[in-house]
Amino acid sequence: QGHVVRNWKVRWFVLLQDKLLYYKIEGGKKETSPKGRILLDGCTITCPCLEYENRPLLIKLKTKTNTDYFLECCSREERDSWALDITGAIHAGHPVQVEELHRKKNSFKLLENISLHHIVERMCDSSTGIKLTRNLEQGNRYKETFTGSALVDWLISNNFAVSRFEAVTLASMLMEENFIKPVGTRSTEATRYTNLSEQFLDDSTALYMFAESSKKSTSSREELQFNISELSGTVVKQGFLVKQGHKRKNWKVRKFVLRAEPAFLHYYDPTKEENRPVGGFSLRGCLVSALEDNGVPAGVKGNVQGNLFKIITKNDIHYYIQASSKAERAQWIEAIKPLT
């Protein structure tokens, strides 16, 4: 976007270690001398930038002199790739920050205080929430909908996720808990996949809308009862992992809490505000082991991402759990083994 006349023009960009050069295009070729430059020292970057509702592929750069640059890319993949490389150049003199940036972008770690109710409330906000529009799919017109990629962008821009993979996982949870629902053929067909992470589409052609009730109705089934003593142990380790269900065999994010004396592993539903486990078991007599990442092990359904481990209780109940990395998987196994 131009600074004097606020129109949009095609420019050829070249990223250097400390600056971003842009060239004018004439006859399909870039000119030899740059049209301008953006000094990256002291810059801050915003991506995705949602300041322009009809331009979802923007990157915003603010220089240390408070000059704003808006750059529009051709696709979300290209936008995210440029944003990652520009951020790396901004922090080039700080290798620790660059390493942390790449770790965040390629890791899976949801916020520990996550509340789906809070996310939905923010989504519904008339000024800062997700924009609802009319969309057309295969001749059918749908009111008050949003696209899958728009939701992913919104979750990242509002700091609910740091990567598109995290945002897709969050969106999948919102759909699984009936806060949002698919609309139209494209998004509805994806719900037939057994793997939860494949049921929500980060796509500009997949449509979604809020469910009729923004709050999940209370289940009528009897809640699991837990002995107070098993919840009184010392917390050894806690964090978010992905667990395969016993009945539907789908994958859901759960907060796991490992306790000692007595040794129990409980898991909680992050969509529920009350601090009450939805499942758990004694670790005495259990077997815990890592599963190989090549191929899908027997008993595991869906196209999982890897980093799996299995816990077999003394009653021969099998739990399949997915960590965000091999290192995290190893940490959980090392923490559980002494308590079995």
CSV table of C-alpha atoms in Angstrom, one decimal:
chain,number,residue,atom,x,y,z
A,1,GLN,CA,0.0,0.0,0.0
A,2,GLY,CA,1.3,3.4,-1.0
A,3,HIS,CA,2.1,6.1,1.7
A,4,VAL,CA,0.9,9.2,-0.2
A,5,VAL,CA,-1.9,7.7,-2.4
A,6,ARG,CA,-3.4,4.8,-0.4
A,7,ASN,CA,-3.7,2.5,-3.4
A,8,TRP,CA,-2.3,-0.9,-3.8
A,9,LYS,CA,0.5,-1.7,-6.3
A,10,VAL,CA,2.5,-4.8,-7.2
A,11,ARG,CA,6.1,-4.6,-6.0
A,12,TRP,CA,9.0,-7.0,-6.1
A,13,PHE,CA,10.4,-7.5,-2.5
A,14,VAL,CA,13.9,-8.6,-1.5
A,15,LEU,CA,14.6,-9.5,2.1
A,16,LEU,CA,18.1,-8.7,3.3
A,17,GLN,CA,19.5,-9.2,6.8
A,18,ASP,CA,18.7,-5.7,8.0
A,19,LYS,CA,16.2,-4.3,5.5
A,20,LEU,CA,13.4,-5.1,3.1
A,21,LEU,CA,13.9,-3.7,-0.4
A,22,TYR,CA,11.0,-3.2,-2.9
A,23,TYR,CA,11.3,-2.6,-6.6
A,24,LYS,CA,8.9,-1.2,-9.2
A,25,ILE,CA,7.7,-3.6,-11.9
A,26,GLU,CA,7.8,-2.5,-15.5
A,27,GLY,CA,6.9,-4.7,-18.4
A,28,GLY,CA,6.8,-7.8,-16.1
A,29,LYS,CA,10.4,-7.1,-14.9
A,30,LYS,CA,11.7,-5.4,-11.8
A,31,GLU,CA,13.7,-2.2,-12.2
A,32,THR,CA,17.4,-2.3,-11.3
A,33,SER,CA,17.2,0.3,-8.5
A,34,PRO,CA,14.9,-0.2,-5.5
A,35,LYS,CA,11.8,2.0,-5.2
A,36,GLY,CA,12.2,2.1,-1.5
A,37,ARG,CA,13.4,0.2,1.6
A,38,ILE,CA,12.1,-0.7,5.1
A,39,LEU,CA,14.7,-0.8,7.8
A,40,LEU,CA,14.0,-3.8,10.0
A,41,ASP,CA,15.9,-2.7,13.1
A,42,GLY,CA,13.3,-2.0,15.8
A,43,CYS,CA,10.4,-3.1,13.6
A,44,THR,CA,7.4,-4.9,14.9
A,45,ILE,CA,5.4,-7.2,12.7
A,46,THR,CA,1.7,-8.2,12.9
A,47,CYS,CA,0.6,-11.3,11.0
A,48,PRO,CA,-2.2,-12.0,10.4
A,49,CYS,CA,-3.2,-8.4,10.2
A,50,LEU,CA,-7.0,-7.9,10.3
A,51,GLU,CA,-7.2,-4.2,9.9
A,52,TYR,CA,-8.7,-4.5,6.4
A,53,GLU,CA,-11.7,-6.8,6.5
A,54,ASN,CA,-11.6,-7.5,2.7
A,55,ARG,CA,-7.8,-8.1,2.7
A,56,PRO,CA,-7.1,-11.2,4.8
A,57,LEU,CA,-3.5,-11.8,3.5
A,58,LEU,CA,-1.9,-8.7,5.0
A,59,ILE,CA,1.4,-8.3,6.9
A,60,LYS,CA,1.8,-5.1,8.9
A,61,LEU,CA,5.3,-3.7,9.6
A,62,LYS,CA,5.7,-0.8,12.1
A,63,THR,CA,9.1,0.8,12.1
A,64,LYS,CA,10.8,2.3,15.1
A,65,THR,CA,9.8,5.7,13.7
A,66,ASN,CA,6.1,4.6,13.8
A,67,THR,CA,5.7,4.3,10.1
A,68,ASP,CA,3.2,1.6,9.1
A,69,TYR,CA,3.7,-0.6,6.0
A,70,PHE,CA,0.9,-2.9,4.8
A,71,LEU,CA,2.0,-5.7,2.5
A,72,GLU,CA,-0.4,-8.1,0.9
A,73,CYS,CA,0.6,-11.5,-0.2
A,74,CYS,CA,-0.9,-13.9,-2.7
A,75,SER,CA,-1.8,-16.8,-0.4
A,76,ARG,CA,-1.8,-17.6,3.3
A,77,GLU,CA,1.1,-20.0,2.9
A,78,GLU,CA,3.2,-17.2,1.3
A,79,ARG,CA,2.1,-14.7,3.9
A,80,ASP,CA,3.1,-16.9,6.8
A,81,SER,CA,6.4,-17.8,5.2
A,82,TRP,CA,7.3,-14.1,4.6
A,83,ALA,CA,6.2,-13.2,8.1
A,84,LEU,CA,8.4,-15.9,9.6
A,85,ASP,CA,11.5,-14.9,7.5
A,86,ILE,CA,11.0,-11.2,8.2
A,87,THR,CA,10.7,-11.8,11.9
A,88,GLY,CA,13.9,-13.9,11.8
A,89,ALA,CA,15.6,-11.0,10.1
A,90,ILE,CA,14.3,-8.5,12.7
A,91,HIS,CA,15.8,-10.7,15.5
A,92,ALA,CA,18.9,-11.7,13.5
A,93,GLY,CA,21.2,-10.3,16.2
A,94,HIS,CA,19.4,-12.3,18.8
A,95,PRO,CA,19.8,-16.0,17.9
A,96,VAL,CA,17.9,-17.1,21.1
A,97,GLN,CA,14.8,-15.2,20.0
A,98,VAL,CA,15.0,-16.7,16.5
A,99,GLU,CA,15.3,-20.2,18.0
A,100,GLU,CA,12.3,-19.5,20.2
A,101,LEU,CA,10.3,-18.2,17.2
A,102,HIS,CA,10.8,-21.4,15.2
A,103,ARG,CA,10.0,-23.5,18.2
A,104,LYS,CA,6.7,-21.8,18.8
A,105,LYS,CA,5.8,-21.9,15.1
A,106,ASN,CA,6.4,-25.6,14.9
A,107,SER,CA,5.2,-26.7,18.3
A,108,PHE,CA,1.9,-27.7,19.8
A,109,LYS,CA,1.2,-26.1,23.2
A,110,LEU,CA,-2.1,-24.6,24.0
A,111,LEU,CA,-2.5,-21.9,26.6
A,112,GLU,CA,-2.9,-23.5,30.1
A,113,ASN,CA,-5.7,-21.2,31.1
A,114,ILE,CA,-7.6,-21.7,27.9
A,115,SER,CA,-11.4,-21.4,28.0
A,116,LEU,CA,-13.5,-22.1,25.0
A,117,HIS,CA,-16.4,-20.1,26.5
A,118,HIS,CA,-14.1,-17.1,26.7
A,119,ILE,CA,-13.0,-17.6,23.1
A,120,VAL,CA,-16.6,-17.7,21.9
A,121,GLU,CA,-17.5,-14.6,23.9
A,122,ARG,CA,-14.6,-12.8,22.2
A,123,MET,CA,-15.6,-14.1,18.8
A,124,CYS,CA,-19.2,-12.8,19.3
A,125,ASP,CA,-17.9,-9.3,20.2
A,126,SER,CA,-19.5,-6.8,17.7
A,127,SER,CA,-16.4,-4.7,17.3
A,128,THR,CA,-13.4,-7.0,17.8
A,129,GLY,CA,-15.0,-10.4,17.1
A,130,ILE,CA,-14.9,-12.5,13.9
A,131,LYS,CA,-16.7,-10.8,11.0
A,132,LEU,CA,-19.9,-12.6,9.8
A,133,THR,CA,-20.7,-12.3,6.1
A,134,ARG,CA,-22.9,-13.8,3.5
A,135,ASN,CA,-21.2,-16.5,1.5
A,136,LEU,CA,-22.1,-18.4,-1.7
A,137,GLU,CA,-21.2,-22.1,-2.2
A,138,GLN,CA,-22.4,-24.1,-5.1
A,139,GLY,CA,-25.3,-21.8,-5.8
A,140,ASN,CA,-26.5,-21.8,-2.1
A,141,ARG,CA,-26.3,-18.5,-0.2
A,142,TYR,CA,-25.5,-18.7,3.6
A,143,LYS,CA,-26.0,-15.8,6.0
A,144,GLU,CA,-23.8,-14.9,9.0
A,145,THR,CA,-21.0,-17.3,8.2
A,146,PHE,CA,-17.2,-17.2,8.3
A,147,THR,CA,-14.6,-19.2,6.5
A,148,GLY,CA,-12.2,-21.7,8.1
A,149,SER,CA,-9.1,-19.7,7.2
A,150,ALA,CA,-10.7,-16.5,8.6
A,151,LEU,CA,-11.2,-18.2,12.0
A,152,VAL,CA,-7.7,-19.4,12.0
A,153,ASP,CA,-6.4,-15.9,11.3
A,154,TRP,CA,-8.6,-14.5,14.0
A,155,LEU,CA,-7.4,-16.9,16.6
A,156,ILE,CA,-3.8,-16.1,15.9
A,157,SER,CA,-4.3,-12.4,15.7
A,158,ASN,CA,-6.1,-12.5,19.1
A,159,ASN,CA,-3.2,-14.5,20.7
A,160,PHE,CA,-5.2,-17.6,21.3
A,161,ALA,CA,-2.7,-19.6,19.2
A,162,VAL,CA,0.8,-19.0,17.8
A,163,SER,CA,0.6,-21.2,14.8
A,164,ARG,CA,-1.9,-22.3,12.2
A,165,PHE,CA,-1.7,-25.9,13.5
A,166,GLU,CA,-2.6,-24.7,17.0
A,167,ALA,CA,-5.4,-22.5,15.7
A,168,VAL,CA,-6.9,-25.5,13.7
A,169,THR,CA,-6.8,-27.6,16.8
A,170,LEU,CA,-8.6,-24.9,18.8
A,171,ALA,CA,-11.2,-24.5,16.0
A,172,SER,CA,-11.7,-28.3,15.9
A,173,MET,CA,-12.4,-28.2,19.7
A,174,LEU,CA,-14.9,-25.4,19.2
A,175,MET,CA,-16.7,-27.5,16.6
A,176,GLU,CA,-16.4,-30.7,18.6
A,177,GLU,CA,-18.0,-29.0,21.6
A,178,ASN,CA,-20.8,-27.6,19.4
A,179,PHE,CA,-19.8,-23.9,19.7
A,180,ILE,CA,-19.5,-23.7,15.9
A,181,LYS,CA,-20.9,-25.9,13.1
A,182,PRO,CA,-20.0,-26.6,9.5
A,183,VAL,CA,-22.2,-25.1,6.7
A,184,GLY,CA,-22.3,-26.3,3.2
A,185,THR,CA,-20.8,-29.3,1.4
A,186,ARG,CA,-17.1,-28.4,1.7
A,187,SER,CA,-16.9,-28.2,5.5
A,188,THR,CA,-19.6,-30.8,6.2
A,189,GLU,CA,-17.8,-33.5,4.2
A,190,ALA,CA,-14.6,-33.0,6.2
A,191,THR,CA,-16.4,-33.9,9.5
A,192,ARG,CA,-16.6,-37.5,8.2
A,193,TYR,CA,-12.8,-37.9,8.9
A,194,THR,CA,-12.1,-39.9,12.0
A,195,ASN,CA,-9.1,-37.7,13.0
A,196,LEU,CA,-10.3,-34.6,14.8
A,197,SER,CA,-7.5,-32.5,13.4
A,198,GLU,CA,-8.8,-33.2,9.8
A,199,GLN,CA,-12.4,-32.3,10.6
A,200,PHE,CA,-11.9,-28.5,10.5
A,201,LEU,CA,-10.6,-27.0,7.3
A,202,ASP,CA,-8.1,-24.0,7.3
A,203,ASP,CA,-9.6,-23.1,3.9
A,204,SER,CA,-11.2,-19.9,2.4
A,205,THR,CA,-13.9,-22.0,0.7
A,206,ALA,CA,-15.0,-24.0,3.9
A,207,LEU,CA,-17.9,-22.2,5.7
A,208,TYR,CA,-18.8,-22.3,9.3
A,209,MET,CA,-21.3,-20.5,11.6
A,210,PHE,CA,-22.1,-20.2,15.3
A,211,ALA,CA,-24.2,-23.0,16.7
A,212,GLU,CA,-27.7,-22.0,17.9
A,213,SER,CA,-26.4,-21.9,21.5
A,214,SER,CA,-23.0,-20.4,22.3
A,215,LYS,CA,-22.9,-22.4,25.4
A,216,LYS,CA,-22.9,-26.2,25.4
A,217,SER,CA,-25.9,-27.6,27.2
A,218,THR,CA,-25.2,-29.6,30.3
A,219,SER,CA,-25.0,-33.3,29.7
A,220,SER,CA,-27.7,-35.4,31.3
A,221,ARG,CA,-25.5,-38.4,31.7
A,222,GLU,CA,-24.2,-39.1,35.2
A,223,GLU,CA,-20.9,-37.5,35.9
A,224,LEU,CA,-17.9,-39.7,37.0
A,225,GLN,CA,-17.3,-39.8,40.7
A,226,PHE,CA,-13.8,-39.6,42.0
A,227,ASN,CA,-12.5,-40.4,45.4
A,228,ILE,CA,-11.2,-37.4,47.2
A,229,SER,CA,-8.1,-39.3,48.3
A,230,GLU,CA,-7.0,-39.9,44.7
A,231,LEU,CA,-7.1,-36.1,44.0
A,232,SER,CA,-5.1,-35.3,47.1
A,233,GLY,CA,-1.7,-36.4,45.9
A,234,THR,CA,1.2,-34.2,45.1
A,235,VAL,CA,1.1,-32.8,41.6
A,236,VAL,CA,4.3,-34.1,39.8
A,237,LYS,CA,3.6,-32.9,36.2
A,238,GLN,CA,0.8,-31.3,34.3
A,239,GLY,CA,0.1,-30.1,30.7
A,240,PHE,CA,-2.0,-30.5,27.6
A,241,LEU,CA,-1.9,-33.7,25.6
A,242,VAL,CA,-4.1,-35.2,22.9
A,243,LYS,CA,-6.0,-38.3,23.9
A,244,GLN,CA,-7.9,-40.9,21.8
A,245,GLY,CA,-11.4,-41.6,23.0
A,246,HIS,CA,-12.5,-45.1,24.1
A,247,LYS,CA,-15.8,-45.2,22.2
A,248,ARG,CA,-15.7,-42.8,19.2
A,249,LYS,CA,-11.9,-43.2,18.8
A,250,ASN,CA,-11.6,-39.5,18.0
A,251,TRP,CA,-8.8,-37.3,19.4
A,252,LYS,CA,-9.4,-34.5,21.9
A,253,VAL,CA,-7.2,-32.1,23.8
A,254,ARG,CA,-7.1,-32.8,27.5
A,255,LYS,CA,-5.2,-31.3,30.4
A,256,PHE,CA,-3.4,-34.1,32.2
A,257,VAL,CA,-2.4,-34.0,35.8
A,258,LEU,CA,0.1,-36.5,37.2
A,259,ARG,CA,-0.1,-37.0,41.0
A,260,ALA,CA,2.0,-39.0,43.4
A,261,GLU,CA,1.1,-40.5,46.8
A,262,PRO,CA,-1.3,-41.8,45.7
A,263,ALA,CA,-0.1,-42.3,42.1
A,264,PHE,CA,-2.9,-41.3,39.7
A,265,LEU,CA,-3.2,-39.7,36.2
A,266,HIS,CA,-6.3,-37.6,35.7
A,267,TYR,CA,-7.4,-35.7,32.6
A,268,TYR,CA,-9.6,-32.6,32.4
A,269,ASP,CA,-11.8,-31.1,29.7
A,270,PRO,CA,-10.4,-27.6,29.0
A,271,THR,CA,-13.9,-26.5,27.7
A,272,LYS,CA,-15.4,-26.9,31.2
A,273,GLU,CA,-14.8,-24.2,33.7
A,274,GLU,CA,-15.2,-26.4,36.8
A,275,ASN,CA,-11.9,-27.9,38.0
A,276,ARG,CA,-13.1,-31.5,37.8
A,277,PRO,CA,-11.5,-34.4,35.9
A,278,VAL,CA,-13.5,-36.2,33.2
A,279,GLY,CA,-11.4,-39.4,33.6
A,280,GLY,CA,-8.4,-40.9,35.4
A,281,PHE,CA,-6.8,-44.1,36.7
A,282,SER,CA,-4.4,-45.5,39.2
A,283,LEU,CA,-0.8,-45.9,37.9
A,284,ARG,CA,0.0,-48.9,40.1
A,285,GLY,CA,0.7,-51.9,37.9
A,286,CYS,CA,0.5,-49.8,34.7
A,287,LEU,CA,2.8,-50.2,31.7
A,288,VAL,CA,3.9,-47.1,29.7
A,289,SER,CA,5.8,-47.1,26.5
A,290,ALA,CA,6.5,-44.9,23.4
A,291,LEU,CA,5.0,-46.0,20.1
A,292,GLU,CA,6.9,-45.9,16.8
A,293,ASP,CA,6.2,-42.9,14.5
A,294,ASN,CA,6.4,-45.0,11.3
A,295,GLY,CA,2.9,-46.1,10.5
A,296,VAL,CA,-0.3,-46.2,12.6
A,297,PRO,CA,0.0,-48.7,15.5
A,298,ALA,CA,-2.8,-51.2,16.1
A,299,GLY,CA,-5.6,-49.8,18.2
A,300,VAL,CA,-5.0,-46.2,16.9
A,301,LYS,CA,-7.6,-44.7,14.6
A,302,GLY,CA,-7.2,-41.7,12.3
A,303,ASN,CA,-4.2,-39.9,10.7
A,304,VAL,CA,-2.3,-39.0,13.9
A,305,GLN,CA,0.8,-36.7,13.9
A,306,GLY,CA,3.2,-39.0,15.7
A,307,ASN,CA,4.8,-38.6,19.2
A,308,LEU,CA,2.4,-41.3,20.6
A,309,PHE,CA,2.7,-43.2,23.8
A,310,LYS,CA,0.6,-45.9,25.3
A,311,ILE,CA,-0.4,-46.6,28.9
A,312,ILE,CA,-1.9,-50.1,29.8
A,313,THR,CA,-3.6,-50.3,33.2
A,314,LYS,CA,-3.5,-53.3,35.4
A,315,ASN,CA,-7.1,-53.9,34.2
A,316,ASP,CA,-5.8,-54.1,30.6
A,317,ILE,CA,-7.4,-50.8,29.5
A,318,HIS,CA,-5.3,-49.1,26.8
A,319,TYR,CA,-4.8,-45.4,26.6
A,320,TYR,CA,-3.3,-43.8,23.5
A,321,ILE,CA,-1.9,-40.3,24.1
A,322,GLN,CA,-0.2,-37.9,21.7
A,323,ALA,CA,2.5,-35.4,22.8
A,324,SER,CA,3.6,-32.3,20.9
A,325,SER,CA,7.2,-33.6,20.4
A,326,LYS,CA,9.4,-36.5,21.0
A,327,ALA,CA,11.1,-34.6,23.9
A,328,GLU,CA,7.7,-33.9,25.6
A,329,ARG,CA,6.7,-37.6,25.1
A,330,ALA,CA,10.0,-38.7,26.8
A,331,GLN,CA,9.4,-36.3,29.7
A,332,TRP,CA,5.9,-37.7,30.4
A,333,ILE,CA,7.1,-41.3,30.2
A,334,GLU,CA,10.0,-40.6,32.5
A,335,ALA,CA,7.6,-38.9,35.0
A,336,ILE,CA,5.1,-41.7,34.9
A,337,LYS,CA,7.4,-44.8,35.1
A,338,PRO,CA,8.6,-44.4,38.7
A,339,LEU,CA,4.9,-44.2,39.8
A,340,THR,CA,3.9,-47.5,38.2
